[in-house]
Amino acid sequence: MDTRTGLPIVGMVGGGQLARMTQQAAIALGQSLHVLATSMDESAALVTPNVTLGAHTDLDALTAFADGCDVLTFDHEHVPTEHLRALVERGVVVRPGPEALLHAQDKLVMRHKLASLGLPVPPFAAVSEVDDVVKFGDEHGWPCVLKAARGGYDGRGVWMLNGPESARELVPRLLEWGTPLLVEERVAMRRELAAVVARSPFGQGGCWPVVETVQSNGICVEVLAPAPGLDAGRAEDAQALALRIAAELGVVGVLAVELFETAAGFVVNELAMRPHNSGHWTIEGAETSQFEQHLRAVLDYPLGATEPRAPAVVMANVLGAPQPPAMSTDERLHHLLARYRDAHVHYYGKQERPGRKIGHVTLLGLRMADVRARAKLAAHWLSHAEWLDGYDIHTGTSTGINTGERT
Ligand code: ADP
């Protein structure tokens, strides 16, 4: 308890951009997030006075940090499950708890659990030797998808295997390194969607509109809210699916359910039990942001309204440039703010590296096609990104940024 304010203290393990944006929401609720970070120049450590330095893999550091907090939550899912269980045994309030979080930590555990609940997942198998993969591919068809069960993010830890030869080349090496693996069918999908919901210990649930997530090289580059052309019935099915998963697994906080849309319906790809990239649009685009909602949920406060604030909202990620850019970030931002007065820019205070998520831009409007074109242009401009997907920021004079470089 914070004796000055009389409010409980939330501790977040991990000091990345999710903790940074949670701190922004915490301020309005009278909170100051306590953050366990690994260095003082991490995204969230830069913006909160209550930083503890320590590794999320070190039980002593976790315990000392948790003892100063009323509730412990996370900006990533990499805390070892046995440490979380030890904290619970000690009496720490861990939200989401380890038995729920396990399903966001381990893709194989998650696939088994959802399949046992009769929920739609791709056909999959555990891998303990290369023949497991060859057998699976021969039965279900090549190419198939090999995944690290733990530790992957942004597509690292996902490999497309074209046939038995590529399996024989890759799988033994990964097994030798001790990577726990699963193999699954390559889903013939129309597109990727996400249903983001929140659940409180009281059992209250809330869901935002289902979004479309657009990926490039395994990284989410755009989020369109609501998912264009998704009829109301199917959107409700996706929301109900996500709320059911939240309830069945006992999730507390935000749950993002990444979905593949196929001709036959939805298939669950991945679960995240924390604020998620597919929910960044809610900061300006919804009545309650995912960051505030996560705090409300872990504090067991009533959840906030989730209605969108505009018919079309688009979030586009700003990625680090491939080589040292000719024009400074400062100058680019200056041009952007002059040209796009309604753009909501978020930088994470991160050093730029090629392809790294360093920020995002959100735009709201009436027509998805227009909003999307502008958001993409804005984010590509800040990403110094003529290099992305052949997209040329200089096209479209009505929406383009006048750089003075070309006319
Ligand atoms: P990560 O945890 O690293 O984000 P994901 O499991 O979400 O990895 O996979 C990353 C991307 O790879 C997905 O967004 C999707 O584009 C593609 N992918 C993953 N699994 C499959 C699959 N079974 N079939 C087709 N594409 C897949």
PDB file of N, CA and C in Angstrom, residues 309-372:
ATOM      1  N   ARG A 309     -13.779   4.839 -30.374  1.00  0.00           N
ATOM      2  CA  ARG A 309     -14.084   6.269 -30.436  1.00  0.00           C
ATOM      3  C   ARG A 309     -14.220   6.777 -31.859  1.00  0.00           C
ATOM      4  N   ALA A 310     -14.026   5.909 -32.838  1.00  0.00           N
ATOM      5  CA  ALA A 310     -14.183   6.307 -34.239  1.00  0.00           C
ATOM      6  C   ALA A 310     -14.537   5.062 -35.044  1.00  0.00           C
ATOM      7  N   PRO A 311     -15.173   5.242 -36.199  1.00  0.00           N
ATOM      8  CA  PRO A 311     -15.533   4.078 -37.020  1.00  0.00           C
ATOM      9  C   PRO A 311     -14.305   3.310 -37.526  1.00  0.00           C
ATOM     10  N   ALA A 312     -13.179   3.990 -37.705  1.00  0.00           N
ATOM     11  CA  ALA A 312     -11.979   3.300 -38.201  1.00  0.00           C
ATOM     12  C   ALA A 312     -10.770   3.816 -37.430  1.00  0.00           C
ATOM     13  N   VAL A 313      -9.996   2.884 -36.897  1.00  0.00           N
ATOM     14  CA  VAL A 313      -8.771   3.240 -36.158  1.00  0.00           C
ATOM     15  C   VAL A 313      -7.642   2.349 -36.694  1.00  0.00           C
ATOM     16  N   VAL A 314      -6.517   2.964 -36.985  1.00  0.00           N
ATOM     17  CA  VAL A 314      -5.370   2.177 -37.462  1.00  0.00           C
ATOM     18  C   VAL A 314      -4.134   2.537 -36.655  1.00  0.00           C
ATOM     19  N   MET A 315      -3.449   1.501 -36.191  1.00  0.00           N
ATOM     20  CA  MET A 315      -2.155   1.659 -35.533  1.00  0.00           C
ATOM     21  C   MET A 315      -1.101   1.066 -36.454  1.00  0.00           C
ATOM     22  N   ALA A 316      -0.031   1.808 -36.681  1.00  0.00           N
ATOM     23  CA  ALA A 316       1.065   1.265 -37.491  1.00  0.00           C
ATOM     24  C   ALA A 316       2.354   1.389 -36.695  1.00  0.00           C
ATOM     25  N   ASN A 317       3.140   0.324 -36.704  1.00  0.00           N
ATOM     26  CA  ASN A 317       4.385   0.318 -35.935  1.00  0.00           C
ATOM     27  C   ASN A 317       5.478   1.107 -36.644  1.00  0.00           C
ATOM     28  N   VAL A 318       6.295   1.773 -35.858  1.00  0.00           N
ATOM     29  CA  VAL A 318       7.476   2.444 -36.381  1.00  0.00           C
ATOM     30  C   VAL A 318       8.656   1.503 -36.126  1.00  0.00           C
ATOM     31  N   LEU A 319       9.333   1.128 -37.199  1.00  0.00           N
ATOM     32  CA  LEU A 319      10.443   0.175 -37.095  1.00  0.00           C
ATOM     33  C   LEU A 319      11.769   0.885 -37.348  1.00  0.00           C
ATOM     34  N   GLY A 320      12.811   0.381 -36.700  1.00  0.00           N
ATOM     35  CA  GLY A 320      14.143   0.964 -36.885  1.00  0.00           C
ATOM     36  C   GLY A 320      14.602   0.848 -38.333  1.00  0.00           C
ATOM     37  N   ALA A 321      15.335   1.857 -38.805  1.00  0.00           N
ATOM     38  CA  ALA A 321      15.779   1.906 -40.206  1.00  0.00           C
ATOM     39  C   ALA A 321      16.906   0.896 -40.449  1.00  0.00           C
ATOM     40  N   PRO A 322      17.014   0.418 -41.692  1.00  0.00           N
ATOM     41  CA  PRO A 322      18.016  -0.601 -42.020  1.00  0.00           C
ATOM     42  C   PRO A 322      19.442  -0.072 -42.006  1.00  0.00           C
ATOM     43  N   GLN A 323      19.608   1.196 -42.284  1.00  0.00           N
ATOM     44  CA  GLN A 323      20.956   1.767 -42.185  1.00  0.00           C
ATOM     45  C   GLN A 323      20.825   3.171 -41.607  1.00  0.00           C
ATOM     46  N   PRO A 324      21.926   3.734 -41.137  1.00  0.00           N
ATOM     47  CA  PRO A 324      21.834   5.065 -40.535  1.00  0.00           C
ATOM     48  C   PRO A 324      21.120   6.023 -41.483  1.00  0.00           C
ATOM     49  N   PRO A 325      20.015   6.592 -41.037  1.00  0.00           N
ATOM     50  CA  PRO A 325      19.188   7.400 -41.921  1.00  0.00           C
ATOM     51  C   PRO A 325      19.832   8.746 -42.279  1.00  0.00           C
ATOM     52  N   ALA A 326      19.488   9.218 -43.479  1.00  0.00           N
ATOM     53  CA  ALA A 326      20.041  10.491 -43.941  1.00  0.00           C
ATOM     54  C   ALA A 326      19.435  11.644 -43.145  1.00  0.00           C
ATOM     55  N   MET A 327      18.130  11.533 -42.852  1.00  0.00           N
ATOM     56  CA  MET A 327      17.452  12.626 -42.143  1.00  0.00           C
ATOM     57  C   MET A 327      17.259  12.218 -40.677  1.00  0.00           C
ATOM     58  N   SER A 328      17.483  13.100 -39.750  1.00  0.00           N
ATOM     59  CA  SER A 328      17.393  12.719 -38.336  1.00  0.00           C
ATOM     60  C   SER A 328      15.949  12.418 -37.942  1.00  0.00           C
ATOM     61  N   THR A 329      15.806  11.651 -36.885  1.00  0.00           N
ATOM     62  CA  THR A 329      14.473  11.328 -36.364  1.00  0.00           C
ATOM     63  C   THR A 329      13.761  12.617 -35.962  1.00  0.00           C
ATOM     64  N   ASP A 330      14.497  13.525 -35.384  1.00  0.00           N
ATOM     65  CA  ASP A 330      13.942  14.801 -34.948  1.00  0.00           C
ATOM     66  C   ASP A 330      13.310  15.544 -36.131  1.00  0.00           C
ATOM     67  N   GLU A 331      14.040  15.556 -37.233  1.00  0.00           N
ATOM     68  CA  GLU A 331      13.555  16.281 -38.405  1.00  0.00           C
ATOM     69  C   GLU A 331      12.334  15.577 -39.015  1.00  0.00           C
ATOM     70  N   ARG A 332      12.382  14.245 -39.026  1.00  0.00           N
ATOM     71  CA  ARG A 332      11.246  13.485 -39.562  1.00  0.00           C
ATOM     72  C   ARG A 332       9.991  13.735 -38.722  1.00  0.00           C
ATOM     73  N   LEU A 333      10.169  13.713 -37.420  1.00  0.00           N
ATOM     74  CA  LEU A 333       9.027  13.928 -36.534  1.00  0.00           C
ATOM     75  C   LEU A 333       8.456  15.328 -36.756  1.00  0.00           C
ATOM     76  N   HIS A 334       9.338  16.276 -36.908  1.00  0.00           N
ATOM     77  CA  HIS A 334       8.928  17.648 -37.161  1.00  0.00           C
ATOM     78  C   HIS A 334       8.022  17.730 -38.405  1.00  0.00           C
ATOM     79  N   HIS A 335       8.467  17.115 -39.501  1.00  0.00           N
ATOM     80  CA  HIS A 335       7.665  17.101 -40.733  1.00  0.00           C
ATOM     81  C   HIS A 335       6.318  16.406 -40.515  1.00  0.00           C
ATOM     82  N   LEU A 336       6.376  15.279 -39.804  1.00  0.00           N
ATOM     83  CA  LEU A 336       5.148  14.503 -39.605  1.00  0.00           C
ATOM     84  C   LEU A 336       4.117  15.302 -38.824  1.00  0.00           C
ATOM     85  N   LEU A 337       4.561  15.920 -37.741  1.00  0.00           N
ATOM     86  CA  LEU A 337       3.631  16.661 -36.884  1.00  0.00           C
ATOM     87  C   LEU A 337       3.043  17.861 -37.631  1.00  0.00           C
ATOM     88  N   ALA A 338       3.826  18.427 -38.543  1.00  0.00           N
ATOM     89  CA  ALA A 338       3.325  19.555 -39.328  1.00  0.00           C
ATOM     90  C   ALA A 338       2.253  19.097 -40.305  1.00  0.00           C
ATOM     91  N   ARG A 339       2.473  17.926 -40.874  1.00  0.00           N
ATOM     92  CA  ARG A 339       1.599  17.487 -41.947  1.00  0.00           C
ATOM     93  C   ARG A 339       0.366  16.731 -41.447  1.00  0.00           C
ATOM     94  N   TYR A 340       0.552  15.907 -40.407  1.00  0.00           N
ATOM     95  CA  TYR A 340      -0.522  15.051 -39.888  1.00  0.00           C
ATOM     96  C   TYR A 340      -0.892  15.520 -38.491  1.00  0.00           C
ATOM     97  N   ARG A 341      -1.710  16.531 -38.407  1.00  0.00           N
ATOM     98  CA  ARG A 341      -1.974  17.126 -37.101  1.00  0.00           C
ATOM     99  C   ARG A 341      -2.783  16.215 -36.192  1.00  0.00           C
ATOM    100  N   ASP A 342      -3.437  15.218 -36.773  1.00  0.00           N
ATOM    101  CA  ASP A 342      -4.249  14.304 -35.958  1.00  0.00           C
ATOM    102  C   ASP A 342      -3.516  12.993 -35.655  1.00  0.00           C
ATOM    103  N   ALA A 343      -2.243  12.894 -36.007  1.00  0.00           N
ATOM    104  CA  ALA A 343      -1.513  11.640 -35.745  1.00  0.00           C
ATOM    105  C   ALA A 343      -1.124  11.565 -34.271  1.00  0.00           C
ATOM    106  N   HIS A 344      -1.354  10.410 -33.665  1.00  0.00           N
ATOM    107  CA  HIS A 344      -0.933  10.184 -32.281  1.00  0.00           C
ATOM    108  C   HIS A 344       0.356   9.376 -32.321  1.00  0.00           C
ATOM    109  N   VAL A 345       1.450  10.036 -32.001  1.00  0.00           N
ATOM    110  CA  VAL A 345       2.771   9.395 -32.110  1.00  0.00           C
ATOM    111  C   VAL A 345       3.213   8.900 -30.735  1.00  0.00           C
ATOM    112  N   HIS A 346       3.707   7.687 -30.699  1.00  0.00           N
ATOM    113  CA  HIS A 346       4.282   7.128 -29.468  1.00  0.00           C
ATOM    114  C   HIS A 346       5.678   6.629 -29.781  1.00  0.00           C
ATOM    115  N   TYR A 347       6.669   7.226 -29.160  1.00  0.00           N
ATOM    116  CA  TYR A 347       8.031   6.684 -29.221  1.00  0.00           C
ATOM    117  C   TYR A 347       8.325   6.030 -27.886  1.00  0.00           C
ATOM    118  N   TYR A 348       9.121   4.953 -27.941  1.00  0.00           N
ATOM    119  CA  TYR A 348       9.338   4.164 -26.731  1.00  0.00           C
ATOM    120  C   TYR A 348      10.659   4.487 -26.024  1.00  0.00           C
ATOM    121  N   GLY A 349      11.365   5.500 -26.514  1.00  0.00           N
ATOM    122  CA  GLY A 349      12.638   5.851 -25.889  1.00  0.00           C
ATOM    123  C   GLY A 349      13.724   4.821 -26.163  1.00  0.00           C
ATOM    124  N   LYS A 350      13.556   4.076 -27.263  1.00  0.00           N
ATOM    125  CA  LYS A 350      14.508   2.991 -27.562  1.00  0.00           C
ATOM    126  C   LYS A 350      15.530   3.431 -28.585  1.00  0.00           C
ATOM    127  N   GLN A 351      16.704   2.852 -28.478  1.00  0.00           N
ATOM    128  CA  GLN A 351      17.704   3.101 -29.501  1.00  0.00           C
ATOM    129  C   GLN A 351      17.290   2.366 -30.777  1.00  0.00           C
ATOM    130  N   GLU A 352      17.537   3.032 -31.902  1.00  0.00           N
ATOM    131  CA  GLU A 352      17.106   2.459 -33.172  1.00  0.00           C
ATOM    132  C   GLU A 352      18.029   1.319 -33.600  1.00  0.00           C
ATOM    133  N   ARG A 353      17.405   0.196 -33.986  1.00  0.00           N
ATOM    134  CA  ARG A 353      18.128  -0.902 -34.627  1.00  0.00           C
ATOM    135  C   ARG A 353      17.266  -1.381 -35.778  1.00  0.00           C
ATOM    136  N   PRO A 354      17.869  -1.894 -36.863  1.00  0.00           N
ATOM    137  CA  PRO A 354      17.076  -2.290 -38.022  1.00  0.00           C
ATOM    138  C   PRO A 354      15.918  -3.214 -37.656  1.00  0.00           C
ATOM    139  N   GLY A 355      14.709  -2.825 -38.038  1.00  0.00           N
ATOM    140  CA  GLY A 355      13.532  -3.673 -37.848  1.00  0.00           C
ATOM    141  C   GLY A 355      12.990  -3.694 -36.428  1.00  0.00           C
ATOM    142  N   ARG A 356      13.643  -3.024 -35.479  1.00  0.00           N
ATOM    143  CA  ARG A 356      13.178  -3.036 -34.085  1.00  0.00           C
ATOM    144  C   ARG A 356      11.957  -2.135 -33.934  1.00  0.00           C
ATOM    145  N   LYS A 357      10.972  -2.588 -33.144  1.00  0.00           N
ATOM    146  CA  LYS A 357       9.804  -1.729 -32.892  1.00  0.00           C
ATOM    147  C   LYS A 357      10.237  -0.595 -31.961  1.00  0.00           C
ATOM    148  N   ILE A 358      10.256   0.611 -32.481  1.00  0.00           N
ATOM    149  CA  ILE A 358      10.705   1.745 -31.650  1.00  0.00           C
ATOM    150  C   ILE A 358       9.568   2.709 -31.315  1.00  0.00           C
ATOM    151  N   GLY A 359       8.404   2.478 -31.907  1.00  0.00           N
ATOM    152  CA  GLY A 359       7.271   3.334 -31.606  1.00  0.00           C
ATOM    153  C   GLY A 359       6.068   2.923 -32.438  1.00  0.00           C
ATOM    154  N   HIS A 360       5.004   3.688 -32.333  1.00  0.00           N
ATOM    155  CA  HIS A 360       3.853   3.464 -33.215  1.00  0.00           C
ATOM    156  C   HIS A 360       3.080   4.762 -33.412  1.00  0.00           C
ATOM    157  N   VAL A 361       2.241   4.753 -34.429  1.00  0.00           N
ATOM    158  CA  VAL A 361       1.395   5.910 -34.742  1.00  0.00           C
ATOM    159  C   VAL A 361      -0.043   5.420 -34.858  1.00  0.00           C
ATOM    160  N   THR A 362      -0.962   6.172 -34.289  1.00  0.00           N
ATOM    161  CA  THR A 362      -2.379   5.795 -34.401  1.00  0.00           C
ATOM    162  C   THR A 362      -3.159   6.938 -35.044  1.00  0.00           C
ATOM    163  N   LEU A 363      -4.032   6.581 -35.972  1.00  0.00           N
ATOM    164  CA  LEU A 363      -4.928   7.575 -36.588  1.00  0.00           C
ATOM    165  C   LEU A 363      -6.368   7.084 -36.503  1.00  0.00           C
ATOM    166  N   LEU A 364      -7.277   8.024 -36.314  1.00  0.00           N
ATOM    167  CA  LEU A 364      -8.705   7.712 -36.215  1.00  0.00           C
ATOM    168  C   LEU A 364      -9.412   8.391 -37.379  1.00  0.00           C
ATOM    169  N   GLY A 365     -10.506   7.808 -37.868  1.00  0.00           N
ATOM    170  CA  GLY A 365     -11.238   8.480 -38.934  1.00  0.00           C
ATOM    171  C   GLY A 365     -12.527   7.771 -39.271  1.00  0.00           C
ATOM    172  N   LEU A 366     -13.074   8.159 -40.403  1.00  0.00           N
ATOM    173  CA  LEU A 366     -14.380   7.639 -40.790  1.00  0.00           C
ATOM    174  C   LEU A 366     -14.283   6.441 -41.717  1.00  0.00           C
ATOM    175  N   ARG A 367     -13.324   6.474 -42.664  1.00  0.00           N
ATOM    176  CA  ARG A 367     -13.223   5.395 -43.653  1.00  0.00           C
ATOM    177  C   ARG A 367     -11.901   4.653 -43.493  1.00  0.00           C
ATOM    178  N   MET A 368     -12.016   3.317 -43.364  1.00  0.00           N
ATOM    179  CA  MET A 368     -10.821   2.517 -43.098  1.00  0.00           C
ATOM    180  C   MET A 368      -9.743   2.716 -44.161  1.00  0.00           C
ATOM    181  N   ALA A 369     -10.152   2.753 -45.426  1.00  0.00           N
ATOM    182  CA  ALA A 369      -9.132   2.839 -46.488  1.00  0.00           C
ATOM    183  C   ALA A 369      -8.309   4.122 -46.351  1.00  0.00           C
ATOM    184  N   ASP A 370      -8.982   5.229 -46.038  1.00  0.00           N
ATOM    185  CA  ASP A 370      -8.266   6.507 -45.906  1.00  0.00           C
ATOM    186  C   ASP A 370      -7.366   6.507 -44.667  1.00  0.00           C
ATOM    187  N   VAL A 371      -7.941   6.050 -43.570  1.00  0.00           N
ATOM    188  CA  VAL A 371      -7.186   6.066 -42.311  1.00  0.00           C
ATOM    189  C   VAL A 371      -5.963   5.167 -42.441  1.00  0.00           C
ATOM    190  N   ARG A 372      -6.158   4.026 -43.086  1.00  0.00           N
ATOM    191  CA  ARG A 372      -5.058   3.075 -43.236  1.00  0.00           C
ATOM    192  C   ARG A 372      -3.933   3.671 -44.100  1.00  0.00           C
TER     193      ARG A 372
END
